[in-house]
Amino acid sequence: MPLTSSKSFQDIGARLRAHRLGKGMTPDQLAKTLKISRAALYRAEKGEIRKIEMLTSIADVLGVSLTSLMGVEVEYLSTSISFFERMRQIEEESQQLIGMFSPVSYLLTSDQYDSMLYEALLESISRNRGDKVELRNDIDLLMEILKKRKTSFHLRRPLIASIISLMDIERFLIFGVVGRHDLDPKTVEKRRQVAYAETERILGMFRSPEIGVQIGLVREPIPTTSFQIFRQESRSLVAVSPFRLGDQPNTRIGVGLITGAPEALTLHEKIAEELWSEAEKGEQAAKSLEEIMSAFGVG
């Protein structure tokens, strides 16, 4: 059964790569399991797939439904690696991003934040686990994907509107980013200092906005799940994330979803519009941020 549309091929190839990464399989391992050449798999990940039979075999090996691999209505992603890899791929074709992530969109954070996040993710690995090496490799791969997202964002400069929560920033200032709560006081103090510096960075964006960057500060409670809307020339998508890159990060448990379904888009755009209309911006937001930095921060 032949497939059509080169754009569909490219999207399927991108999903294939994301799910392969999420499964922790190298190209050689997947090609060997499928009994195809490494070159054939490379072409498949580039979108050069012409038969449904090939997709069925790939879906079976990766443990993902054929409809998810083909992107029919909803993609379900069971690992943070596959989820953030898909976000990276979609962001590279987007002109505008509208998101609500805690404590702020990762794309707007500094390199210092990356170091703090990496340490926290390593801390989150239980001392009793026997697969520490595998989990550490997963964290290394995840950080590589996240940094590629940030690099691409700074090179392409799509428009971005980030909604942040005052309560999330308070918690960020109080705890910093930690993988567990039995850290020594000196480490906690260092994390709080990094959190303060990162909050100062946000403060600077309120007072001297970068071109194409908008941030709104919301005082009321916000949804517990993060989401991001991607606006492209020919379509819009929304990603809903159970994964956290802020305080007490979670990158191991959860199912993320990405969809272009009209109802899902309409509902999330409505949430974003409501939060944005009520959010503080500019100098008003800066003053609110300064108040909680003074009350809870460690400079």
mmCIF file of C-alpha atoms in Angstrom:
data_model
loop_
_atom_site.group_PDB
_atom_site.id
_atom_site.type_symbol
_atom_site.label_atom_id
_atom_site.label_comp_id
_atom_site.label_asym_id
_atom_site.label_seq_id
_atom_site.Cartn_x
_atom_site.Cartn_y
_atom_site.Cartn_z
ATOM 1 C CA MET A 1 0.000 0.000 0.000
ATOM 2 C CA PRO A 2 1.746 3.184 -1.134
ATOM 3 C CA LEU A 3 1.790 6.398 0.886
ATOM 4 C CA THR A 4 1.487 9.913 -0.491
ATOM 5 C CA SER A 5 2.633 13.457 0.330
ATOM 6 C CA SER A 6 6.324 14.196 0.850
ATOM 7 C CA LYS A 7 5.472 16.367 3.864
ATOM 8 C CA SER A 8 3.715 13.414 5.495
ATOM 9 C CA PHE A 9 6.788 11.287 4.843
ATOM 10 C CA GLN A 10 9.026 13.834 6.567
ATOM 11 C CA ASP A 11 6.732 14.045 9.587
ATOM 12 C CA ILE A 12 6.578 10.255 9.910
ATOM 13 C CA GLY A 13 10.364 10.033 9.642
ATOM 14 C CA ALA A 14 10.730 12.639 12.392
ATOM 15 C CA ARG A 15 8.361 10.700 14.649
ATOM 16 C CA LEU A 16 10.251 7.500 13.926
ATOM 17 C CA ARG A 17 13.502 9.084 15.104
ATOM 18 C CA ALA A 18 11.858 10.505 18.235
ATOM 19 C CA HIS A 19 10.394 7.137 19.241
ATOM 20 C CA ARG A 20 13.677 5.362 18.493
ATOM 21 C CA LEU A 21 15.531 7.779 20.771
ATOM 22 C CA GLY A 22 12.863 7.313 23.416
ATOM 23 C CA LYS A 23 13.378 3.561 23.268
ATOM 24 C CA GLY A 24 17.116 4.013 23.712
ATOM 25 C CA MET A 25 17.900 2.228 20.442
ATOM 26 C CA THR A 26 20.770 3.165 18.173
ATOM 27 C CA PRO A 27 20.152 3.257 14.400
ATOM 28 C CA ASP A 28 22.197 0.064 14.018
ATOM 29 C CA GLN A 29 20.170 -1.756 16.687
ATOM 30 C CA LEU A 30 16.831 -0.831 15.124
ATOM 31 C CA ALA A 31 18.026 -1.612 11.591
ATOM 32 C CA LYS A 32 19.262 -5.031 12.738
ATOM 33 C CA THR A 33 15.960 -5.814 14.474
ATOM 34 C CA LEU A 34 14.031 -4.779 11.364
ATOM 35 C CA LYS A 35 16.462 -6.744 9.172
ATOM 36 C CA ILE A 36 17.156 -3.745 6.983
ATOM 37 C CA SER A 37 20.346 -1.842 6.239
ATOM 38 C CA ARG A 38 21.499 1.158 8.269
ATOM 39 C CA ALA A 39 21.171 3.216 5.065
ATOM 40 C CA ALA A 40 17.545 2.101 4.648
ATOM 41 C CA LEU A 41 16.751 3.196 8.201
ATOM 42 C CA TYR A 42 18.480 6.530 7.601
ATOM 43 C CA ARG A 43 16.269 7.072 4.546
ATOM 44 C CA ALA A 44 13.192 6.128 6.591
ATOM 45 C CA GLU A 45 14.064 8.724 9.253
ATOM 46 C CA LYS A 46 14.410 11.258 6.449
ATOM 47 C CA GLY A 47 10.869 10.400 5.384
ATOM 48 C CA GLU A 48 11.665 8.145 2.432
ATOM 49 C CA ILE A 49 8.995 5.562 3.266
ATOM 50 C CA ARG A 50 6.695 4.274 0.585
ATOM 51 C CA LYS A 51 4.980 1.224 2.084
ATOM 52 C CA ILE A 52 2.673 0.800 5.053
ATOM 53 C CA GLU A 53 4.268 -2.600 5.699
ATOM 54 C CA MET A 54 7.547 -0.914 6.645
ATOM 55 C CA LEU A 55 5.722 1.410 9.049
ATOM 56 C CA THR A 56 3.867 -1.511 10.618
ATOM 57 C CA SER A 57 7.141 -3.324 11.301
ATOM 58 C CA ILE A 58 8.725 -0.186 12.787
ATOM 59 C CA ALA A 59 5.680 0.506 14.974
ATOM 60 C CA ASP A 60 5.737 -3.069 16.322
ATOM 61 C CA VAL A 61 9.437 -2.924 17.205
ATOM 62 C CA LEU A 62 9.162 0.506 18.857
ATOM 63 C CA GLY A 63 6.018 -0.457 20.755
ATOM 64 C CA VAL A 64 3.997 2.449 19.397
ATOM 65 C CA SER A 65 0.667 2.407 17.577
ATOM 66 C CA LEU A 66 0.691 2.855 13.832
ATOM 67 C CA THR A 67 -1.738 5.775 14.124
ATOM 68 C CA SER A 68 0.606 7.543 16.576
ATOM 69 C CA LEU A 69 3.608 6.972 14.310
ATOM 70 C CA MET A 70 1.624 8.366 11.385
ATOM 71 C CA GLY A 71 0.435 11.312 13.476
ATOM 72 C CA VAL A 72 -3.263 10.606 13.031
ATOM 73 C CA GLU A 73 -5.072 13.004 15.401
ATOM 74 C CA VAL A 74 -2.861 12.435 18.481
ATOM 75 C CA GLU A 75 0.738 11.359 19.059
ATOM 76 C CA TYR A 76 1.340 9.735 22.437
ATOM 77 C CA LEU A 77 4.921 9.856 23.728
ATOM 78 C CA SER A 78 5.809 7.800 26.776
ATOM 79 C CA THR A 79 9.329 9.135 27.385
ATOM 80 C CA SER A 80 10.640 12.651 27.894
ATOM 81 C CA ILE A 81 13.348 11.955 25.303
ATOM 82 C CA SER A 82 10.858 11.226 22.527
ATOM 83 C CA PHE A 83 8.550 14.048 23.679
ATOM 84 C CA PHE A 84 11.196 16.790 23.725
ATOM 85 C CA GLU A 85 12.753 15.504 20.503
ATOM 86 C CA ARG A 86 9.372 15.932 18.821
ATOM 87 C CA MET A 87 9.082 19.412 20.309
ATOM 88 C CA ARG A 88 12.520 20.234 18.893
ATOM 89 C CA GLN A 89 11.501 19.011 15.443
ATOM 90 C CA ILE A 90 8.220 20.934 15.411
ATOM 91 C CA GLU A 91 9.787 24.130 16.793
ATOM 92 C CA GLU A 92 12.222 24.185 13.883
ATOM 93 C CA GLU A 93 9.268 24.725 11.533
ATOM 94 C CA SER A 94 7.254 27.092 13.736
ATOM 95 C CA GLN A 95 6.893 30.850 13.423
ATOM 96 C CA GLN A 96 5.272 31.387 16.832
ATOM 97 C CA LEU A 97 5.297 29.550 20.171
ATOM 98 C CA ILE A 98 2.779 30.107 22.963
ATOM 99 C CA GLY A 99 3.510 28.191 26.112
ATOM 100 C CA MET A 100 2.981 27.658 29.786
ATOM 101 C CA PHE A 101 5.885 25.837 31.418
ATOM 102 C CA SER A 102 7.120 26.051 35.006
ATOM 103 C CA PRO A 103 8.873 28.174 36.155
ATOM 104 C CA VAL A 104 9.428 29.655 32.665
ATOM 105 C CA SER A 105 9.822 28.341 29.144
ATOM 106 C CA TYR A 106 13.075 26.389 28.944
ATOM 107 C CA LEU A 107 13.869 28.215 25.696
ATOM 108 C CA LEU A 108 14.267 31.464 27.650
ATOM 109 C CA THR A 109 16.611 30.086 30.318
ATOM 110 C CA SER A 110 20.388 30.559 30.563
ATOM 111 C CA ASP A 111 23.235 28.079 30.220
ATOM 112 C CA GLN A 112 23.603 28.257 34.000
ATOM 113 C CA TYR A 113 20.085 26.875 34.271
ATOM 114 C CA ASP A 114 21.151 23.898 32.138
ATOM 115 C CA SER A 115 23.902 23.047 34.623
ATOM 116 C CA MET A 116 21.493 23.268 37.570
ATOM 117 C CA LEU A 117 18.891 21.128 35.774
ATOM 118 C CA TYR A 118 21.481 18.500 34.868
ATOM 119 C CA GLU A 119 22.624 18.180 38.481
ATOM 120 C CA ALA A 120 19.029 17.913 39.682
ATOM 121 C CA LEU A 121 18.187 15.205 37.153
ATOM 122 C CA LEU A 122 21.187 13.157 38.284
ATOM 123 C CA GLU A 123 20.095 13.597 41.919
ATOM 124 C CA SER A 124 16.630 12.318 41.093
ATOM 125 C CA ILE A 125 18.009 8.843 40.318
ATOM 126 C CA SER A 126 17.255 6.646 43.312
ATOM 127 C CA ARG A 127 20.326 5.321 45.098
ATOM 128 C CA ASN A 128 18.727 1.867 45.151
ATOM 129 C CA ARG A 129 18.253 1.539 41.404
ATOM 130 C CA GLY A 130 20.387 -0.972 39.568
ATOM 131 C CA ASP A 131 20.138 0.769 36.196
ATOM 132 C CA LYS A 132 21.930 3.989 37.170
ATOM 133 C CA VAL A 133 24.256 3.911 34.144
ATOM 134 C CA GLU A 134 21.343 3.571 31.716
ATOM 135 C CA LEU A 135 19.397 6.342 33.432
ATOM 136 C CA ARG A 136 22.424 8.634 33.396
ATOM 137 C CA ASN A 137 22.848 8.007 29.661
ATOM 138 C CA ASP A 138 19.178 8.912 29.179
ATOM 139 C CA ILE A 139 19.720 12.174 31.075
ATOM 140 C CA ASP A 140 22.767 12.987 28.925
ATOM 141 C CA LEU A 141 20.730 12.400 25.751
ATOM 142 C CA LEU A 142 17.816 14.454 27.074
ATOM 143 C CA MET A 143 20.097 17.394 27.901
ATOM 144 C CA GLU A 144 21.599 17.186 24.413
ATOM 145 C CA ILE A 145 18.106 17.410 22.883
ATOM 146 C CA LEU A 146 17.100 20.302 25.155
ATOM 147 C CA LYS A 147 20.243 22.269 24.304
ATOM 148 C CA LYS A 148 19.615 21.726 20.597
ATOM 149 C CA ARG A 149 16.127 23.175 21.119
ATOM 150 C CA LYS A 150 17.579 26.253 22.761
ATOM 151 C CA THR A 151 20.289 26.693 20.114
ATOM 152 C CA SER A 152 17.732 26.424 17.307
ATOM 153 C CA PHE A 153 15.456 28.920 19.056
ATOM 154 C CA HIS A 154 18.225 31.512 19.314
ATOM 155 C CA LEU A 155 19.229 30.988 15.679
ATOM 156 C CA ARG A 156 15.705 31.089 14.218
ATOM 157 C CA ARG A 157 14.102 33.525 16.711
ATOM 158 C CA PRO A 158 10.440 32.536 16.338
ATOM 159 C CA LEU A 159 7.968 34.724 18.211
ATOM 160 C CA ILE A 160 7.362 33.416 21.719
ATOM 161 C CA ALA A 161 4.756 34.225 24.354
ATOM 162 C CA SER A 162 5.511 32.627 27.717
ATOM 163 C CA ILE A 163 2.968 32.512 30.538
ATOM 164 C CA ILE A 164 4.524 32.098 33.991
ATOM 165 C CA SER A 165 2.988 31.682 37.442
ATOM 166 C CA LEU A 166 3.869 33.894 40.392
ATOM 167 C CA MET A 167 3.433 30.901 42.722
ATOM 168 C CA ASP A 168 5.778 28.793 40.597
ATOM 169 C CA ILE A 169 8.409 31.531 40.763
ATOM 170 C CA GLU A 170 8.005 31.722 44.550
ATOM 171 C CA ARG A 171 8.619 27.984 44.838
ATOM 172 C CA PHE A 172 11.544 28.281 42.423
ATOM 173 C CA LEU A 173 13.161 30.941 44.618
ATOM 174 C CA ILE A 174 12.581 28.969 47.816
ATOM 175 C CA PHE A 175 13.917 25.607 46.617
ATOM 176 C CA GLY A 176 15.831 26.194 43.396
ATOM 177 C CA VAL A 177 15.869 23.111 41.156
ATOM 178 C CA VAL A 178 16.544 19.993 43.211
ATOM 179 C CA GLY A 179 16.193 16.317 42.445
ATOM 180 C CA ARG A 180 15.531 15.375 46.076
ATOM 181 C CA HIS A 181 15.079 17.113 49.420
ATOM 182 C CA ASP A 182 17.918 15.616 51.480
ATOM 183 C CA LEU A 183 20.659 17.776 49.956
ATOM 184 C CA ASP A 184 23.195 19.493 52.180
ATOM 185 C CA PRO A 185 22.471 23.159 53.025
ATOM 186 C CA LYS A 186 25.411 24.413 50.963
ATOM 187 C CA THR A 187 24.078 22.759 47.785
ATOM 188 C CA VAL A 188 20.568 24.054 48.429
ATOM 189 C CA GLU A 189 21.947 27.559 48.944
ATOM 190 C CA LYS A 190 23.804 27.354 45.621
ATOM 191 C CA ARG A 191 20.660 26.213 43.793
ATOM 192 C CA ARG A 192 18.667 29.057 45.296
ATOM 193 C CA GLN A 193 21.318 31.525 44.155
ATOM 194 C CA VAL A 194 21.075 30.175 40.604
ATOM 195 C CA ALA A 195 17.274 30.419 40.827
ATOM 196 C CA TYR A 196 17.605 34.041 41.949
ATOM 197 C CA ALA A 197 19.912 34.828 39.020
ATOM 198 C CA GLU A 198 17.474 33.147 36.632
ATOM 199 C CA THR A 199 14.596 35.167 38.074
ATOM 200 C CA GLU A 200 16.669 38.332 37.588
ATOM 201 C CA ARG A 201 16.969 37.301 33.957
ATOM 202 C CA ILE A 202 13.176 37.132 33.700
ATOM 203 C CA LEU A 203 12.953 40.511 35.446
ATOM 204 C CA GLY A 204 15.243 41.962 32.801
ATOM 205 C CA MET A 205 12.979 40.601 30.052
ATOM 206 C CA PHE A 206 10.019 42.424 31.589
ATOM 207 C CA ARG A 207 11.878 45.739 31.704
ATOM 208 C CA SER A 208 13.857 45.425 28.461
ATOM 209 C CA PRO A 209 11.940 42.968 26.272
ATOM 210 C CA GLU A 210 13.861 41.115 23.588
ATOM 211 C CA ILE A 211 12.453 41.378 20.075
ATOM 212 C CA GLY A 212 9.808 38.710 19.589
ATOM 213 C CA VAL A 213 9.690 37.707 23.268
ATOM 214 C CA GLN A 214 6.610 38.347 25.421
ATOM 215 C CA ILE A 215 6.144 37.185 29.019
ATOM 216 C CA GLY A 216 3.019 37.394 31.150
ATOM 217 C CA LEU A 217 2.950 36.878 34.930
ATOM 218 C CA VAL A 218 -0.171 35.198 36.314
ATOM 219 C CA ARG A 219 -1.113 35.450 40.011
ATOM 220 C CA GLU A 220 -3.922 32.920 40.128
ATOM 221 C CA PRO A 221 -3.502 29.108 40.040
ATOM 222 C CA ILE A 222 -2.701 27.699 36.614
ATOM 223 C CA PRO A 223 -3.183 24.211 35.111
ATOM 224 C CA THR A 224 -0.893 21.542 36.574
ATOM 225 C CA THR A 225 0.051 20.243 33.129
ATOM 226 C CA SER A 226 2.267 22.355 30.906
ATOM 227 C CA PHE A 227 1.448 22.980 27.270
ATOM 228 C CA GLN A 228 2.835 24.726 24.219
ATOM 229 C CA ILE A 229 1.079 25.802 21.039
ATOM 230 C CA PHE A 230 3.107 25.757 17.814
ATOM 231 C CA ARG A 231 1.939 27.980 14.986
ATOM 232 C CA GLN A 232 3.287 27.151 11.546
ATOM 233 C CA GLU A 233 2.488 28.415 8.070
ATOM 234 C CA SER A 234 0.088 25.614 7.193
ATOM 235 C CA ARG A 235 -0.979 24.208 10.563
ATOM 236 C CA SER A 236 -0.997 24.583 14.331
ATOM 237 C CA LEU A 237 -0.219 21.930 16.941
ATOM 238 C CA VAL A 238 -0.389 21.698 20.707
ATOM 239 C CA ALA A 239 1.891 19.663 22.983
ATOM 240 C CA VAL A 240 0.688 18.741 26.474
ATOM 241 C CA SER A 241 3.467 17.767 28.856
ATOM 242 C CA PRO A 242 3.536 15.822 32.143
ATOM 243 C CA PHE A 243 7.312 16.330 32.288
ATOM 244 C CA ARG A 244 8.821 19.048 34.486
ATOM 245 C CA LEU A 245 12.083 20.893 33.944
ATOM 246 C CA GLY A 246 11.648 23.160 36.966
ATOM 247 C CA ASP A 247 11.793 22.445 40.691
ATOM 248 C CA GLN A 248 11.620 18.712 41.482
ATOM 249 C CA PRO A 249 12.049 17.823 37.796
ATOM 250 C CA ASN A 250 10.286 14.781 36.398
ATOM 251 C CA THR A 251 11.563 13.327 33.137
ATOM 252 C CA ARG A 252 10.868 9.634 33.728
ATOM 253 C CA ILE A 253 7.157 9.134 34.368
ATOM 254 C CA GLY A 254 4.292 10.359 32.234
ATOM 255 C CA VAL A 255 2.730 10.334 28.790
ATOM 256 C CA GLY A 256 3.007 13.454 26.673
ATOM 257 C CA LEU A 257 0.763 14.123 23.715
ATOM 258 C CA ILE A 258 0.996 16.217 20.584
ATOM 259 C CA THR A 259 -2.024 16.891 18.424
ATOM 260 C CA GLY A 260 -3.389 19.096 15.707
ATOM 261 C CA ALA A 261 -6.993 18.170 16.477
ATOM 262 C CA PRO A 262 -9.137 21.332 16.159
ATOM 263 C CA GLU A 263 -10.961 20.806 19.469
ATOM 264 C CA ALA A 264 -7.719 20.379 21.455
ATOM 265 C CA LEU A 265 -6.211 23.446 19.803
ATOM 266 C CA THR A 266 -9.299 25.578 20.424
ATOM 267 C CA LEU A 267 -9.471 24.607 24.106
ATOM 268 C CA HIS A 268 -5.781 25.270 24.779
ATOM 269 C CA GLU A 269 -5.820 28.529 22.818
ATOM 270 C CA LYS A 270 -8.789 29.626 24.940
ATOM 271 C CA ILE A 271 -6.850 28.840 28.143
ATOM 272 C CA ALA A 272 -3.820 30.736 26.832
ATOM 273 C CA GLU A 273 -5.947 33.746 25.829
ATOM 274 C CA GLU A 274 -7.669 33.904 29.223
ATOM 275 C CA LEU A 275 -4.419 33.647 31.167
ATOM 276 C CA TRP A 276 -2.684 36.150 28.891
ATOM 277 C CA SER A 277 -5.477 38.712 29.168
ATOM 278 C CA GLU A 278 -5.267 38.586 32.986
ATOM 279 C CA ALA A 279 -1.475 38.423 33.192
ATOM 280 C CA GLU A 280 0.711 41.265 34.413
ATOM 281 C CA LYS A 281 3.220 42.519 31.873
ATOM 282 C CA GLY A 282 6.042 45.011 31.615
ATOM 283 C CA GLU A 283 6.754 47.249 34.620
ATOM 284 C CA GLN A 284 3.761 45.967 36.589
ATOM 285 C CA ALA A 285 5.040 42.390 36.332
ATOM 286 C CA ALA A 286 8.591 43.526 37.098
ATOM 287 C CA LYS A 287 7.468 45.132 40.372
ATOM 288 C CA SER A 288 5.562 41.995 41.401
ATOM 289 C CA LEU A 289 8.614 39.900 40.621
ATOM 290 C CA GLU A 290 10.862 42.195 42.646
ATOM 291 C CA GLU A 291 8.542 41.831 45.652
ATOM 292 C CA ILE A 292 8.790 38.052 45.756
ATOM 293 C CA MET A 293 12.520 38.150 45.004
ATOM 294 C CA SER A 294 12.923 40.343 48.067
ATOM 295 C CA ALA A 295 10.683 38.089 50.178
ATOM 296 C CA PHE A 296 11.882 34.640 49.094
ATOM 297 C CA GLY A 297 15.109 34.981 47.110
ATOM 298 C CA VAL A 298 18.738 34.411 48.015
ATOM 299 C CA GLY A 299 20.793 36.833 45.957
#
